[in-house]
């Protein structure tokens, strides 16, 4: 397994980048201070003390006055330099030499005037201040670049909260700020989609509600206070049933769009048994060999199968066939009819809410939410649904659902 690249890790973690910037700044400051301290120590350090050496003291005539071993005595900087001389005769002498005068008026005395103090302090502090200034200038663009991205995210969130649902932010970078921008964009996209879907749902629902209400109003007006005829009574009952179905599917669609809504408990579902019950309602032929068990919400899966079968019954002019197949990771339900089929360019749109094929709304009935509900239910179960052509004419609706682990 390859080791992670540390540079990639640092580039993706904002806190590491800030931490490294601060640690690097402190390290530079400490190195600068340590260098200055070492320089001052080296400048004021005692010179190298050599071992004892032989000393010869002669008078102007060249006569030897003193012969012995000289050893330098320790002393503080700025004090007299002292040597101890042990002569050959056993006598001990001390030789003191005044230090060189640099600034003071008295030889050997350190200069303790205020001006000298500030001069020495300035010599120590100006390099440290210069390094600190360089650090401040160098770190500012890095921090400012990070904060600019946060400010852009803040402005976008404010605009989004004010009602501009189309606002998005740049996802530049690979750190936490970029991930936060990505999460915001994803959430904004989902909110905008949900609101647009609800607006479309309400607009189409209001339009669809007018048709059965209009038929009921016309029927009541035709009655004129008399007992309704069987045909008129049937029309009114059909309109009431259509209204009830429309309201029911609108409510279910809204609950499925809200992911947090409780629509049932996930449990193992016998797909063959459930499909057989729904096939019996519309006299469809079931073709299934192996037992199939999926994990899902039974009432939602039943609703999806019923909508597919009702859709096939509405358009088919021949037998309806349902085929169940097992695949390695999913179960497949194929509902095939012998109707007019679905054009290729319409096979994706028929799963949109309230969308019907041209010319079929009044003739074939329905409210246009059945297939949209099937797609929502499939998505809720981490599955999918699509439409394809049926060999020999007609359409096949293919519903795929993940298998239960024990199925």
Tab-separated table of C-alpha atoms in Angstrom:
chain	number	residue	atom	x	y	z
A	1	UNK	CA	0.000	0.000	0.000
A	2	UNK	CA	1.588	3.317	-1.051
A	3	UNK	CA	2.284	5.864	1.672
A	4	UNK	CA	0.222	9.074	1.557
A	5	UNK	CA	1.936	12.117	0.143
A	6	UNK	CA	2.468	14.585	3.049
A	7	UNK	CA	2.257	17.591	0.724
A	8	UNK	CA	-1.144	16.408	-0.511
A	9	UNK	CA	-2.296	15.946	3.091
A	10	UNK	CA	-1.188	19.439	4.045
A	11	UNK	CA	-2.835	20.984	0.984
A	12	UNK	CA	-6.171	19.372	1.918
A	13	UNK	CA	-6.162	20.353	5.583
A	14	UNK	CA	-6.672	23.986	6.405
A	15	UNK	CA	-5.732	23.620	10.054
A	16	UNK	CA	-2.415	21.999	9.083
A	17	UNK	CA	-1.601	24.844	6.749
A	18	UNK	CA	-2.304	27.445	9.426
A	19	UNK	CA	-0.396	25.385	11.975
A	20	UNK	CA	2.590	25.046	9.683
A	21	UNK	CA	2.536	28.766	8.984
A	22	UNK	CA	2.567	29.564	12.696
A	23	UNK	CA	5.218	26.954	13.503
A	24	UNK	CA	7.373	28.185	10.656
A	25	UNK	CA	7.016	31.753	11.874
A	26	UNK	CA	8.010	30.811	15.398
A	27	UNK	CA	10.906	28.745	14.119
A	28	UNK	CA	12.239	31.654	12.099
A	29	UNK	CA	11.876	33.962	15.088
A	30	UNK	CA	13.672	31.514	17.369
A	31	UNK	CA	16.464	30.963	14.862
A	32	UNK	CA	16.935	34.687	14.457
A	33	UNK	CA	16.983	35.267	18.215
A	34	UNK	CA	19.348	32.331	18.770
A	35	UNK	CA	21.687	33.635	16.095
A	36	UNK	CA	21.756	37.067	17.647
A	37	UNK	CA	22.368	35.660	21.094
A	38	UNK	CA	25.189	33.484	19.829
A	39	UNK	CA	26.674	36.457	18.054
A	40	UNK	CA	26.572	38.543	21.226
A	41	UNK	CA	28.081	35.732	23.280
A	42	UNK	CA	30.834	35.223	20.776
A	43	UNK	CA	31.481	38.943	20.700
A	44	UNK	CA	31.813	39.242	24.495
A	45	UNK	CA	33.402	35.848	25.142
A	46	UNK	CA	36.785	35.493	26.857
A	47	UNK	CA	39.693	34.905	24.502
A	48	UNK	CA	41.300	31.523	24.389
A	49	UNK	CA	43.445	30.872	27.475
A	50	UNK	CA	46.681	29.184	26.468
A	51	UNK	CA	48.587	26.922	28.848
A	52	UNK	CA	51.359	28.241	31.082
A	53	UNK	CA	54.383	29.550	29.211
A	54	UNK	CA	57.887	30.523	30.204
A	55	UNK	CA	58.393	34.257	30.838
A	56	UNK	CA	61.772	36.050	30.800
A	57	UNK	CA	62.091	39.576	32.246
A	58	UNK	CA	65.317	41.518	31.399
A	59	UNK	CA	66.544	44.981	32.204
A	60	UNK	CA	67.653	47.502	29.561
A	61	UNK	CA	71.183	46.067	29.690
A	62	UNK	CA	69.891	42.611	28.864
A	63	UNK	CA	70.477	41.140	32.288
A	64	UNK	CA	67.925	38.491	33.324
A	65	UNK	CA	65.789	39.774	36.181
A	66	UNK	CA	63.039	37.140	36.361
A	67	UNK	CA	62.486	33.718	34.929
A	68	UNK	CA	59.296	31.666	35.485
A	69	UNK	CA	55.997	30.142	34.250
A	70	UNK	CA	53.114	32.582	33.508
A	71	UNK	CA	49.447	31.458	33.742
A	72	UNK	CA	46.501	33.709	32.919
A	73	UNK	CA	44.000	34.184	35.716
A	74	UNK	CA	40.235	34.051	34.967
A	75	UNK	CA	38.309	37.306	34.931
A	76	UNK	CA	35.100	38.901	33.704
A	77	UNK	CA	34.922	40.727	30.386
A	78	UNK	CA	35.963	44.349	30.746
A	79	UNK	CA	38.238	43.727	33.750
A	80	UNK	CA	42.036	43.817	33.888
A	81	UNK	CA	43.908	40.901	32.339
A	82	UNK	CA	45.951	39.193	35.086
A	83	UNK	CA	48.800	36.682	34.903
A	84	UNK	CA	50.414	34.709	37.739
A	85	UNK	CA	54.156	34.162	37.337
A	86	UNK	CA	55.943	31.463	39.303
A	87	UNK	CA	59.688	32.208	39.247
A	88	UNK	CA	62.488	29.668	39.376
A	89	UNK	CA	63.356	30.843	42.875
A	90	UNK	CA	59.858	29.901	44.132
A	91	UNK	CA	58.565	33.445	44.326
A	92	UNK	CA	55.070	34.301	42.974
A	93	UNK	CA	54.275	37.493	41.071
A	94	UNK	CA	51.062	38.910	39.550
A	95	UNK	CA	51.039	40.906	36.311
A	96	UNK	CA	47.962	43.005	35.502
A	97	UNK	CA	47.294	44.582	32.107
A	98	UNK	CA	44.452	47.067	31.606
A	99	UNK	CA	41.998	46.175	28.773
A	100	UNK	CA	41.739	48.228	25.662
A	101	UNK	CA	39.480	51.277	25.891
A	102	UNK	CA	36.665	51.224	23.276
A	103	UNK	CA	34.089	53.799	24.383
A	104	UNK	CA	34.761	54.681	27.993
A	105	UNK	CA	36.829	57.549	29.267
A	106	UNK	CA	38.720	55.380	31.752
A	107	UNK	CA	40.813	52.533	30.346
A	108	UNK	CA	39.307	49.162	31.174
A	109	UNK	CA	35.942	50.534	32.357
A	110	UNK	CA	32.828	49.444	30.388
A	111	UNK	CA	30.676	52.218	28.983
A	112	UNK	CA	27.426	52.249	30.992
A	113	UNK	CA	25.914	55.479	29.634
A	114	UNK	CA	22.231	55.428	28.413
A	115	UNK	CA	23.314	56.140	24.868
A	116	UNK	CA	25.605	53.127	24.882
A	117	UNK	CA	22.839	50.952	26.358
A	118	UNK	CA	20.380	51.885	23.596
A	119	UNK	CA	23.094	51.447	21.003
A	120	UNK	CA	23.765	47.885	22.126
A	121	UNK	CA	20.000	47.176	22.394
A	122	UNK	CA	19.394	48.498	18.904
A	123	UNK	CA	22.160	46.300	17.580
A	124	UNK	CA	20.338	43.318	19.049
A	125	UNK	CA	16.750	44.259	18.228
A	126	UNK	CA	16.835	45.645	14.708
A	127	UNK	CA	17.587	42.285	13.025
A	128	UNK	CA	14.796	40.676	15.063
A	129	UNK	CA	12.360	43.415	14.064
A	130	UNK	CA	13.394	43.112	10.431
A	131	UNK	CA	12.804	39.353	10.447
A	132	UNK	CA	9.403	39.834	12.141
A	133	UNK	CA	8.410	42.350	9.494
A	134	UNK	CA	9.371	39.944	6.732
A	135	UNK	CA	7.320	37.226	8.409
A	136	UNK	CA	4.257	39.479	8.692
A	137	UNK	CA	4.497	40.479	5.048
A	138	UNK	CA	5.009	36.888	3.908
A	139	UNK	CA	2.182	35.347	5.975
A	140	UNK	CA	-0.418	38.007	5.145
A	141	UNK	CA	-1.133	36.872	1.533
A	142	UNK	CA	-1.605	33.269	2.646
A	143	UNK	CA	-4.048	34.124	5.417
A	144	UNK	CA	-5.810	36.708	3.284
A	145	UNK	CA	-6.346	34.188	0.493
A	146	UNK	CA	-7.997	31.779	2.912
A	147	UNK	CA	-10.208	34.443	4.466
A	148	UNK	CA	-11.278	35.750	1.051
A	149	UNK	CA	-12.684	32.304	0.225
A	150	UNK	CA	-14.536	32.255	3.542
A	151	UNK	CA	-15.904	35.740	2.885
A	152	UNK	CA	-17.127	34.641	-0.556
A	153	UNK	CA	-18.864	31.663	1.059
A	154	UNK	CA	-20.391	33.965	3.670
A	155	UNK	CA	-21.779	36.318	1.002
A	156	UNK	CA	-23.218	33.382	-0.948
A	157	UNK	CA	-24.928	31.968	2.140
A	158	UNK	CA	-26.393	35.404	2.844
A	159	UNK	CA	-27.739	35.727	-0.702
A	160	UNK	CA	-29.144	32.202	-0.522
A	161	UNK	CA	-30.885	33.040	2.734
A	162	UNK	CA	-32.361	36.157	1.125
A	163	UNK	CA	-34.041	34.018	-1.549
A	164	UNK	CA	-31.534	33.766	-4.390
A	165	UNK	CA	-31.597	29.980	-4.753
A	166	UNK	CA	-29.400	30.016	-7.858
A	167	UNK	CA	-26.308	31.335	-6.039
A	168	UNK	CA	-23.274	29.040	-6.001
A	169	UNK	CA	-19.707	29.406	-4.719
A	170	UNK	CA	-16.365	28.510	-6.225
A	171	UNK	CA	-14.956	25.142	-5.138
A	172	UNK	CA	-11.315	26.122	-5.638
A	173	UNK	CA	-8.836	24.088	-3.594
A	174	UNK	CA	-8.961	20.732	-1.836
A	175	UNK	CA	-9.103	21.713	1.838
A	176	UNK	CA	-11.994	22.102	4.301
A	177	UNK	CA	-13.087	25.411	2.753
A	178	UNK	CA	-13.401	23.769	-0.675
A	179	UNK	CA	-15.293	20.838	0.875
A	180	UNK	CA	-17.615	23.262	2.666
A	181	UNK	CA	-18.228	25.096	-0.617
A	182	UNK	CA	-18.983	21.761	-2.312
A	183	UNK	CA	-21.422	20.796	0.432
A	184	UNK	CA	-23.120	24.186	0.209
A	185	UNK	CA	-23.480	23.904	-3.561
A	186	UNK	CA	-24.918	20.399	-3.246
A	187	UNK	CA	-27.388	21.501	-0.567
A	188	UNK	CA	-28.360	24.597	-2.557
A	189	UNK	CA	-28.881	22.482	-5.674
A	190	UNK	CA	-31.106	20.062	-3.784
A	191	UNK	CA	-33.129	22.840	-2.143
A	192	UNK	CA	-33.598	24.595	-5.469
A	193	UNK	CA	-34.642	21.328	-7.110
A	194	UNK	CA	-37.102	20.511	-4.330
A	195	UNK	CA	-38.663	23.960	-4.384
A	196	UNK	CA	-38.923	23.880	-8.179
A	197	UNK	CA	-40.494	20.410	-7.961
A	198	UNK	CA	-43.009	21.572	-5.374
A	199	UNK	CA	-43.886	24.632	-7.457
A	200	UNK	CA	-44.361	22.451	-10.505
A	201	UNK	CA	-46.368	19.958	-8.444
A	202	UNK	CA	-48.697	22.642	-7.136
A	203	UNK	CA	-49.096	24.270	-10.552
A	204	UNK	CA	-49.882	20.969	-12.275
A	205	UNK	CA	-52.060	19.766	-9.420
A	206	UNK	CA	-54.220	22.868	-9.626
A	207	UNK	CA	-54.600	22.297	-13.351
A	208	UNK	CA	-55.426	18.606	-12.946
A	209	UNK	CA	-57.938	19.297	-10.202
A	210	UNK	CA	-59.961	21.557	-12.476
A	211	UNK	CA	-60.851	18.793	-14.947
A	212	UNK	CA	-62.784	16.433	-12.598
A	213	UNK	CA	-64.280	19.380	-10.739
A	214	UNK	CA	-65.497	20.858	-14.007
A	215	UNK	CA	-67.039	17.532	-15.038
A	216	UNK	CA	-68.787	17.240	-11.672
A	217	UNK	CA	-70.094	20.805	-11.927
A	218	UNK	CA	-71.426	20.209	-15.435
A	219	UNK	CA	-73.038	16.957	-14.297
A	220	UNK	CA	-74.795	18.688	-11.422
A	221	UNK	CA	-76.035	21.423	-13.719
A	222	UNK	CA	-77.387	18.838	-16.176
A	223	UNK	CA	-79.286	17.109	-13.391
A	224	UNK	CA	-81.371	20.207	-12.773
A	225	UNK	CA	-82.628	18.863	-9.440
A	226	UNK	CA	-83.706	15.549	-10.987
A	227	UNK	CA	-82.459	12.053	-10.226
A	228	UNK	CA	-79.135	11.490	-12.094
A	229	UNK	CA	-79.037	8.980	-14.918
A	230	UNK	CA	-76.803	5.899	-14.551
A	231	UNK	CA	-74.324	7.318	-17.088
A	232	UNK	CA	-74.145	10.676	-15.266
A	233	UNK	CA	-73.810	8.958	-11.919
A	234	UNK	CA	-70.955	6.852	-13.303
A	235	UNK	CA	-69.215	9.966	-14.618
A	236	UNK	CA	-69.487	11.710	-11.238
A	237	UNK	CA	-68.143	8.656	-9.415
A	238	UNK	CA	-65.254	8.441	-11.879
A	239	UNK	CA	-64.421	12.100	-11.295
A	240	UNK	CA	-64.497	11.608	-7.516
A	241	UNK	CA	-62.226	8.576	-7.844
A	242	UNK	CA	-59.846	10.571	-10.023
A	243	UNK	CA	-59.751	13.370	-7.447
A	244	UNK	CA	-59.076	10.897	-4.655
A	245	UNK	CA	-56.257	9.275	-6.636
A	246	UNK	CA	-54.737	12.639	-7.486
A	247	UNK	CA	-54.735	13.839	-3.874
A	248	UNK	CA	-53.302	10.526	-2.682
A	249	UNK	CA	-50.459	10.560	-5.223
A	250	UNK	CA	-49.662	14.229	-4.551
A	251	UNK	CA	-49.339	13.545	-0.824
A	252	UNK	CA	-47.195	10.455	-1.394
A	253	UNK	CA	-44.960	12.320	-3.861
A	254	UNK	CA	-44.403	15.102	-1.335
A	255	UNK	CA	-43.506	12.623	1.406
A	256	UNK	CA	-41.068	10.770	-0.842
A	257	UNK	CA	-39.351	14.014	-1.833
A	258	UNK	CA	-38.805	14.811	1.850
A	259	UNK	CA	-36.086	12.317	2.766
A	260	UNK	CA	-36.683	12.790	6.491
A	261	UNK	CA	-40.369	11.827	6.249
A	262	UNK	CA	-41.286	8.459	7.723
A	263	UNK	CA	-42.883	6.387	4.947
A	264	UNK	CA	-42.476	2.946	6.491
A	265	UNK	CA	-40.031	0.411	7.902
A	266	UNK	CA	-37.379	-1.272	5.809
A	267	UNK	CA	-37.752	-5.048	6.033
A	268	UNK	CA	-37.234	-8.187	3.907
A	269	UNK	CA	-39.960	-8.377	1.219
A	270	UNK	CA	-40.925	-11.450	-0.811
A	271	UNK	CA	-40.882	-9.882	-4.261
A	272	UNK	CA	-42.459	-12.885	-6.011
A	273	UNK	CA	-45.411	-13.056	-3.623
A	274	UNK	CA	-45.973	-9.309	-3.814
A	275	UNK	CA	-45.817	-9.329	-7.618
A	276	UNK	CA	-48.134	-12.329	-7.904
A	277	UNK	CA	-50.828	-10.534	-5.879
A	278	UNK	CA	-50.664	-7.450	-8.082
A	279	UNK	CA	-50.608	-9.498	-11.304
A	280	UNK	CA	-53.826	-11.194	-10.249
A	281	UNK	CA	-55.593	-7.812	-10.089
A	282	UNK	CA	-55.004	-7.043	-13.776
A	283	UNK	CA	-54.826	-10.602	-15.085
A	284	UNK	CA	-51.125	-10.321	-15.994
A	285	UNK	CA	-48.897	-13.346	-16.609
A	286	UNK	CA	-46.011	-13.783	-14.129
A	287	UNK	CA	-42.764	-15.464	-15.121
A	288	UNK	CA	-40.480	-16.145	-12.124
A	289	UNK	CA	-38.199	-19.045	-11.350
A	290	UNK	CA	-35.946	-18.411	-8.325
A	291	UNK	CA	-37.143	-16.963	-5.002
A	292	UNK	CA	-36.383	-13.256	-4.725
A	293	UNK	CA	-36.183	-11.268	-1.533
A	294	UNK	CA	-35.370	-7.565	-1.403
A	295	UNK	CA	-35.057	-5.163	1.487
A	296	UNK	CA	-37.609	-2.401	1.276
A	297	UNK	CA	-40.906	-0.910	2.366
A	298	UNK	CA	-43.616	-3.360	1.343
A	299	UNK	CA	-46.409	-0.834	0.786
A	300	UNK	CA	-44.180	1.356	-1.408
A	301	UNK	CA	-42.977	-1.569	-3.496
A	302	UNK	CA	-46.585	-2.706	-3.905
A	303	UNK	CA	-47.516	0.809	-5.027
A	304	UNK	CA	-44.680	0.854	-7.583
A	305	UNK	CA	-45.726	-2.519	-9.042
A	306	UNK	CA	-49.388	-1.504	-9.098
A	307	UNK	CA	-48.595	1.734	-10.941
A	308	UNK	CA	-46.537	-0.121	-13.540
A	309	UNK	CA	-49.290	-2.702	-14.057
A	310	UNK	CA	-52.034	-0.050	-14.207
A	311	UNK	CA	-49.986	1.862	-16.757
A	312	UNK	CA	-49.577	-1.310	-18.838
A	313	UNK	CA	-53.287	-2.128	-18.565
A	314	UNK	CA	-54.224	1.387	-19.656
A	315	UNK	CA	-52.205	1.300	-22.875
A	316	UNK	CA	-51.869	-2.406	-23.759
A	317	UNK	CA	-54.036	-4.012	-26.446
A	318	UNK	CA	-52.725	-7.498	-25.698
A	319	UNK	CA	-51.450	-9.595	-22.801
A	320	UNK	CA	-49.341	-8.105	-20.004
A	321	UNK	CA	-46.251	-10.028	-18.959
A	322	UNK	CA	-44.209	-9.600	-15.773
A	323	UNK	CA	-40.774	-11.237	-15.626
A	324	UNK	CA	-38.716	-11.481	-12.429
A	325	UNK	CA	-34.986	-12.131	-12.758
A	326	UNK	CA	-32.116	-12.447	-10.314
A	327	UNK	CA	-28.814	-10.721	-11.019
A	328	UNK	CA	-25.639	-10.777	-8.900
A	329	UNK	CA	-26.443	-7.557	-7.039
A	330	UNK	CA	-30.063	-6.738	-7.779
A	331	UNK	CA	-33.494	-8.105	-8.627
A	332	UNK	CA	-35.127	-7.048	-11.882
A	333	UNK	CA	-38.864	-6.664	-12.541
A	334	UNK	CA	-39.864	-6.293	-16.203
A	335	UNK	CA	-43.451	-5.198	-16.898
A	336	UNK	CA	-44.093	-5.561	-20.635
A	337	UNK	CA	-47.212	-4.627	-22.604
A	338	UNK	CA	-48.428	-4.692	-26.217
A	339	UNK	CA	-49.368	-1.057	-26.456
A	340	UNK	CA	-48.201	1.688	-28.845
A	341	UNK	CA	-44.812	1.857	-27.115
A	342	UNK	CA	-42.863	4.936	-26.065
A	343	UNK	CA	-40.733	6.960	-28.511
A	344	UNK	CA	-37.030	6.946	-27.720
A	345	UNK	CA	-36.909	10.699	-27.088
A	346	UNK	CA	-39.794	10.420	-24.590
A	347	UNK	CA	-38.538	7.508	-22.479
A	348	UNK	CA	-36.852	9.762	-19.964
A	349	UNK	CA	-39.571	12.389	-19.754
A	350	UNK	CA	-42.435	9.998	-18.998
A	351	UNK	CA	-41.068	9.684	-15.441
A	352	UNK	CA	-41.506	13.426	-14.835
A	353	UNK	CA	-44.513	14.473	-12.706
A	354	UNK	CA	-47.686	15.201	-14.710
A	355	UNK	CA	-46.017	14.440	-18.028
A	356	UNK	CA	-48.019	12.429	-20.546
A	357	UNK	CA	-47.289	11.423	-24.071
A	358	UNK	CA	-48.839	13.813	-26.610
A	359	UNK	CA	-52.498	13.045	-27.272
A	360	UNK	CA	-52.989	10.567	-24.416
A	361	UNK	CA	-54.143	12.766	-21.525
A	362	UNK	CA	-57.861	12.767	-22.186
A	363	UNK	CA	-58.200	9.484	-24.082
A	364	UNK	CA	-56.332	7.205	-21.706
A	365	UNK	CA	-57.005	8.907	-18.377
A	366	UNK	CA	-54.638	8.950	-15.402
A	367	UNK	CA	-53.215	11.938	-13.559
A	368	UNK	CA	-49.600	11.764	-14.771
A	369	UNK	CA	-48.007	10.916	-11.408
A	370	UNK	CA	-47.912	7.108	-11.562
A	371	UNK	CA	-44.533	6.687	-13.264
A	372	UNK	CA	-43.041	9.619	-11.336
A	373	UNK	CA	-43.984	7.797	-8.124
A	374	UNK	CA	-42.349	4.612	-9.400
A	375	UNK	CA	-39.078	6.483	-9.956
A	376	UNK	CA	-39.286	8.130	-6.504
A	377	UNK	CA	-39.924	4.761	-4.844
A	378	UNK	CA	-37.045	3.145	-6.744
A	379	UNK	CA	-34.712	5.976	-5.711
A	380	UNK	CA	-35.853	5.627	-2.092
A	381	UNK	CA	-34.772	1.975	-2.244
A	382	UNK	CA	-31.410	2.755	-3.938
A	383	UNK	CA	-32.790	1.283	-7.148
A	384	UNK	CA	-33.680	2.564	-10.622
A	385	UNK	CA	-36.346	2.315	-13.289
A	386	UNK	CA	-36.259	2.865	-17.039
A	387	UNK	CA	-38.275	2.203	-20.174
A	388	UNK	CA	-37.213	0.232	-23.214
A	389	UNK	CA	-38.810	-1.220	-26.327
A	390	UNK	CA	-40.617	-4.583	-26.206
A	391	UNK	CA	-39.728	-7.073	-28.908
A	392	UNK	CA	-42.749	-7.437	-31.185
A	393	UNK	CA	-44.268	-4.073	-30.213
A	394	UNK	CA	-45.093	-2.293	-26.990
A	395	UNK	CA	-43.001	-1.131	-24.061
A	396	UNK	CA	-41.156	-2.734	-21.144
A	397	UNK	CA	-40.677	-0.919	-17.836
A	398	UNK	CA	-37.676	-2.300	-15.963
A	399	UNK	CA	-37.508	-1.853	-12.185
A	400	UNK	CA	-34.250	-2.807	-10.439
A	401	UNK	CA	-33.970	-3.212	-6.674
A	402	UNK	CA	-30.988	-4.269	-4.523
A	403	UNK	CA	-31.186	-7.833	-3.252
A	404	UNK	CA	-31.571	-8.544	0.431
A	405	UNK	CA	-28.287	-10.020	1.817
A	406	UNK	CA	-30.034	-13.240	2.781
A	407	UNK	CA	-32.114	-13.324	-0.417
